[in-house]
Structures are given as C-alpha cells and as structure tokens.
Amino acid sequence: MLHDAHFHLCGDDLRNEWNKHHMQGIVNADCPSEYAYLKQTLRHTKGVRISAGIHPWKANQVSWEEMIPIMEEVSFIGEIGLDNVWCDVDMQQQKEVFERSLDYAASVQMPVILHLKGMEQEALSYIRRYKNTYLVHWYSCLDYIQDYRELGCYFTIGPSVGRDEAVNQVALQIPLDHLMLESDGLDALSWCENRSVSAEEYTVFLNRSITQIARIKHCEETHVKDTLNHTFQQFLLARMDP
Ligand SMILES: [Zn+2]
C-alpha cells in the first residue's frame, strides 16, 4: 500500500496507478465545479477521500455560501490557510475566510489540511484558538516547526524533500507517527521537477520521498513506509475519533 495524503487531480487520470499500488489518499476540491468533477471521477474508486475548503488563493473568488454544502458532505476541511508569497489576494479577506473555516471545522470536529506560506507565525495564533486535528501540507519554513509539533499537528512531506532544507528539517524533527506522504498532484510534481511529470511516474515520487525520509532519519525504508501508512490511517480515524 501507498498513500498520498494531499493532492489535486486537475484532469489527470491516476486510477490505474491507484489500483496498481493499492493507493489511499485525500484529494482536494477548492470550488463546486472541482468537487462535482471529483465525485464523478471517484464514484467507483475506493480509498480516495475528498477534502474541501476555500484555498487562500481563491479567498476572493469562491463564496462561503457555495462551499458550505460541500464542506458538510466531506470528511476533511482543506486546504485552507494564509499565503502572502504565492498570491496577492487581500490578506484581510484571506484571514476572514480562514478563521470562518477553522471555526466551522472545529465546531464539527472535522480535521483540517493547512496551506501556509509566509504566514507561518501568524497562523499559529489561529490554530491555538481552534482545537482540532491539523495536517500541515508541504511545510517549507525553517521556523516554528516545533510550535506546530507542540500543537500536535501532522505534517505531509512535500516532494521537494532532499532538496529543500526546510522540508528536510520537517522530516528530521517530526516523528514518523506524525508524518505522511503527499504529491500535491502532478502539476505540483511538474513544478517541483521543472518538467512535465506523467501519471505513470506518480508513485515514483512518493517512493522517492520514502527513500529521502529514511536517509534523513537513518531508518530502514520499509520501516518508514509502514509507519507513514499507519500514520495516515490514524489521521483518517481522527474524523471518527475527535
Ligand atoms: Zn495542494
């Protein structure tokens, strides 16, 4: 078994890969049309769940009213967060959407997938106010790793592990029982690799992350793979066992 705790589908067909590798995962929907597409695509697929939420990049495009019926249907809220590096969406608007989403997720005890870029310190004060289960996706900041760890957050290791010192530090500092794998989807892999990555290569990168984590932690790859899979199962249970 392999898992991919955070990814986007973007029209890619990964069903062959999922079947071949007994994949489990959480795929992200950030607007109603993407959610409808994912539901249709996944209707015969076991093991892939959907997370839904208003992405910080879309805080000024997607309304709460159109997303709330979807958030009520799924089991995970995300990715949501704050980003002052990769988008120029008004920060006040981002904060309002983020806080409303955190408040909703905590009220129904639905685990949250976080996207944080440049706002890692400020986001901590929000997370402290809303007690819940959190997964920080592709964390790439050298600071505050221990602050998030002390709050019990899970982390997914981005595919840049081995090449990005901040991601390496997450792999080093966070114990395996709070670490999971993510691809962030083929578009993100292509961005990371600076070339077009095909569906057939999808699991190569998840396995490469396992190799890198094993190297950083000085552990056997099989131990890393088994433990990360177990962590993913524990994270799924957080929905049922708040
Ligand atoms: Zn993502």
Coordinates of C-alpha atoms and ligand atoms in Angstrom, one line a residue:
M1 CA 0.0 0.0 0.0
L2 CA 1.0 3.6 -0.6
H3 CA -0.8 6.8 0.4
D4 CA -1.0 10.4 -0.8
A5 CA -2.4 12.5 2.0
H6 CA -2.8 15.6 -0.1
F7 CA -3.1 16.0 -3.8
H8 CA -5.1 17.6 -6.7
L9 CA -6.4 15.8 -9.7
C10 CA -6.6 18.7 -12.3
G11 CA -8.0 16.4 -15.0
D12 CA -5.3 13.8 -14.6
D13 CA -6.3 10.1 -14.6
L14 CA -4.5 8.4 -11.8
R15 CA -6.9 5.5 -11.4
N16 CA -4.5 2.9 -13.0
E17 CA -1.8 3.9 -10.5
W18 CA -4.2 3.8 -7.6
N19 CA -5.3 0.3 -8.5
K20 CA -1.8 -1.0 -9.2
H21 CA -0.4 0.3 -5.9
H22 CA -3.4 -0.1 -3.6
M23 CA -3.4 3.6 -3.0
Q24 CA -5.2 5.6 -0.4
G25 CA -5.4 9.3 -0.3
I26 CA -7.1 12.6 0.2
V27 CA -7.8 14.7 -3.0
N28 CA -8.6 18.3 -2.7
A29 CA -11.7 20.3 -4.0
D30 CA -11.4 24.1 -3.8
C31 CA -14.6 25.0 -5.7
P32 CA -18.0 23.5 -6.5
S33 CA -17.1 22.5 -10.1
E34 CA -14.0 20.7 -8.9
Y35 CA -16.0 18.9 -6.3
A36 CA -18.6 17.7 -8.8
Y37 CA -15.8 16.5 -11.1
L38 CA -14.1 14.6 -8.3
K39 CA -17.3 13.0 -7.1
Q40 CA -17.9 11.8 -10.7
T41 CA -14.3 10.6 -11.2
L42 CA -14.1 8.8 -7.9
R43 CA -17.5 7.1 -7.9
H44 CA -16.0 3.6 -8.5
T45 CA -12.8 4.3 -6.5
K46 CA -12.3 3.1 -3.0
G47 CA -9.7 4.5 -0.7
V48 CA -9.6 8.1 -2.1
R49 CA -11.4 10.7 0.1
I50 CA -12.2 14.3 -0.7
S51 CA -11.2 17.3 1.3
A52 CA -13.0 20.6 0.5
G53 CA -12.4 24.2 1.5
I54 CA -11.7 27.7 0.2
H55 CA -8.0 27.9 -0.8
P56 CA -6.3 31.1 0.3
W57 CA -5.6 31.8 -3.4
K58 CA -9.3 31.7 -4.0
A59 CA -10.5 33.6 -0.9
N60 CA -11.8 36.4 -3.2
Q61 CA -13.3 34.1 -5.8
V62 CA -15.2 31.3 -4.1
S63 CA -18.0 32.2 -1.6
W64 CA -18.8 30.6 1.7
E65 CA -22.4 30.1 0.6
E66 CA -21.4 27.9 -2.3
M67 CA -18.8 25.9 -0.4
I68 CA -20.6 25.2 2.9
P69 CA -23.0 22.5 1.4
I70 CA -19.9 20.7 0.1
M71 CA -17.9 21.1 3.4
E72 CA -20.9 19.5 5.1
E73 CA -20.6 16.4 2.8
V74 CA -16.9 15.7 3.0
S75 CA -14.8 14.4 5.9
F76 CA -11.9 16.8 5.8
I77 CA -11.7 20.6 5.5
G78 CA -8.9 22.0 3.3
E79 CA -6.7 23.1 2.0
I80 CA -7.3 26.3 3.8
G81 CA -4.7 28.8 5.1
L82 CA -2.8 32.0 4.7
D83 CA -0.3 32.9 1.9
N84 CA 1.4 36.2 1.3
V85 CA 4.1 34.8 -1.0
W86 CA 2.4 33.0 -3.9
C87 CA -0.7 35.1 -4.3
D88 CA -1.8 38.7 -3.9
V89 CA -5.2 38.1 -2.5
D90 CA -6.1 40.7 0.1
M91 CA -4.8 39.4 3.5
Q92 CA -7.8 40.7 5.4
Q93 CA -10.0 38.7 3.1
Q94 CA -7.8 35.6 3.5
K95 CA -7.9 35.9 7.3
E96 CA -11.7 36.2 7.4
V97 CA -12.2 33.1 5.2
F98 CA -9.5 31.2 7.1
E99 CA -11.0 32.0 10.5
R100 CA -14.5 31.2 9.4
S101 CA -13.3 27.8 8.0
L102 CA -11.4 27.0 11.2
D103 CA -14.4 27.9 13.3
Y104 CA -16.7 25.7 11.2
A105 CA -14.2 22.7 11.2
A106 CA -13.7 22.9 15.0
S107 CA -17.4 23.1 15.6
V108 CA -18.0 19.8 13.7
Q109 CA -14.5 18.3 14.7
M110 CA -13.5 17.8 11.1
P111 CA -9.7 17.5 10.5
V112 CA -8.1 20.4 8.7
I113 CA -5.5 20.5 5.9
L114 CA -3.4 23.7 6.1
H115 CA -1.7 25.7 3.4
L116 CA 0.8 28.2 4.9
K117 CA 3.3 30.3 3.0
G118 CA 5.0 33.3 4.6
M119 CA 2.3 33.5 7.3
E120 CA 3.6 30.5 9.4
Q121 CA 4.0 32.6 12.6
E122 CA 0.7 34.4 12.4
A123 CA -1.3 31.2 11.5
L124 CA -0.1 29.7 14.8
S125 CA -2.3 32.1 16.8
Y126 CA -5.3 30.9 14.8
I127 CA -4.5 27.3 15.3
R128 CA -4.2 27.8 19.0
R129 CA -7.7 29.2 19.2
Y130 CA -9.4 26.4 17.4
K131 CA -8.7 23.0 19.0
N132 CA -8.8 20.3 16.2
T133 CA -6.7 17.8 14.3
Y134 CA -4.4 19.6 11.8
L135 CA -2.3 18.4 8.9
V136 CA 0.2 21.0 7.7
H137 CA 0.8 20.3 4.0
W138 CA 4.3 20.8 2.4
Y139 CA 5.5 22.9 5.2
S140 CA 8.6 24.8 3.9
C141 CA 9.6 27.2 6.6
L142 CA 12.7 26.7 8.8
D143 CA 11.0 28.3 11.8
Y144 CA 8.1 27.3 14.1
I145 CA 8.3 23.6 13.3
Q146 CA 8.4 22.8 17.0
D147 CA 5.5 25.2 17.7
Y148 CA 3.3 23.2 15.3
R149 CA 4.7 20.0 16.7
E150 CA 3.7 21.0 20.2
L151 CA 0.2 21.6 19.0
G152 CA 0.0 18.0 17.8
C153 CA -0.1 18.8 14.1
Y154 CA 0.5 16.2 11.5
F155 CA 2.7 17.1 8.5
T156 CA 2.9 15.8 4.9
I157 CA 6.4 15.8 3.4
G158 CA 6.5 17.7 0.2
P159 CA 8.1 16.1 -2.9
S160 CA 11.0 18.6 -2.6
V161 CA 12.4 16.6 0.4
G162 CA 16.1 16.0 -0.1
R163 CA 16.5 19.3 -2.0
D164 CA 14.7 21.9 0.3
E165 CA 16.3 22.3 3.7
A166 CA 13.1 23.4 5.3
V167 CA 11.3 20.2 4.2
N168 CA 14.3 18.2 5.3
Q169 CA 14.0 19.8 8.7
V170 CA 10.3 18.7 9.0
A171 CA 11.4 15.2 8.1
L172 CA 14.1 15.3 10.7
Q173 CA 12.2 17.0 13.5
I174 CA 8.8 15.4 13.3
P175 CA 8.4 11.8 14.4
L176 CA 7.1 9.3 11.9
D177 CA 3.9 8.9 13.8
H178 CA 3.0 12.5 12.8
L179 CA 4.4 12.4 9.2
M180 CA 2.7 11.4 6.0
L181 CA 3.4 11.5 2.2
E182 CA 2.0 13.9 -0.3
S183 CA 2.5 14.5 -4.0
D184 CA 0.3 17.7 -4.2
G185 CA -0.7 16.3 -7.6
L186 CA 1.0 16.0 -11.0
D187 CA 1.0 19.8 -11.6
A188 CA 3.0 20.4 -8.4
L189 CA 5.3 17.5 -9.2
S190 CA 5.9 19.0 -12.6
W191 CA 6.6 22.4 -11.0
C192 CA 9.0 20.8 -8.5
E193 CA 10.8 18.8 -11.2
N194 CA 10.8 21.6 -13.7
R195 CA 9.5 19.2 -16.4
S196 CA 6.2 17.5 -17.2
V197 CA 5.6 14.5 -14.9
S198 CA 3.3 11.8 -16.3
A199 CA 0.7 9.7 -14.4
E200 CA 2.9 6.7 -14.8
E201 CA 5.6 8.4 -12.8
Y202 CA 3.3 9.4 -9.9
T203 CA 4.3 6.8 -7.4
V204 CA 8.0 7.1 -8.3
F205 CA 7.9 10.4 -6.4
L206 CA 6.1 9.1 -3.4
N207 CA 8.6 6.3 -3.2
R208 CA 11.4 8.8 -3.6
S209 CA 10.1 10.7 -0.6
I210 CA 10.2 7.5 1.4
T211 CA 13.8 7.0 0.4
Q212 CA 14.7 10.6 1.4
I213 CA 12.9 10.4 4.8
A214 CA 14.7 7.1 5.5
R215 CA 18.0 8.7 4.7
I216 CA 17.3 11.8 6.9
K217 CA 16.1 9.7 9.8
H218 CA 18.7 6.9 9.4
C219 CA 15.9 4.3 9.3
E220 CA 15.1 1.3 7.0
E221 CA 12.8 2.3 4.1
T222 CA 10.4 -0.5 4.9
H223 CA 10.0 0.8 8.5
V224 CA 9.4 4.4 7.2
K225 CA 6.8 3.2 4.6
D226 CA 4.9 1.0 7.1
T227 CA 4.9 3.7 9.8
L228 CA 3.8 6.5 7.5
N229 CA 1.0 4.3 6.2
H230 CA 0.0 3.7 9.8
T231 CA 0.1 7.5 10.5
F232 CA -2.2 8.1 7.5
Q233 CA -4.7 5.5 8.9
Q234 CA -4.5 7.3 12.3
F235 CA -5.2 10.6 10.6
L236 CA -8.3 9.1 8.9
L237 CA -9.6 7.9 12.2
A238 CA -9.3 11.4 13.7
R239 CA -12.5 12.1 11.8
M240 CA -14.3 9.4 13.7
D241 CA -12.5 9.8 17.0
P242 CA -12.1 13.5 17.7
Ligands
ZN1 ZN -2.3 21.4 -2.6

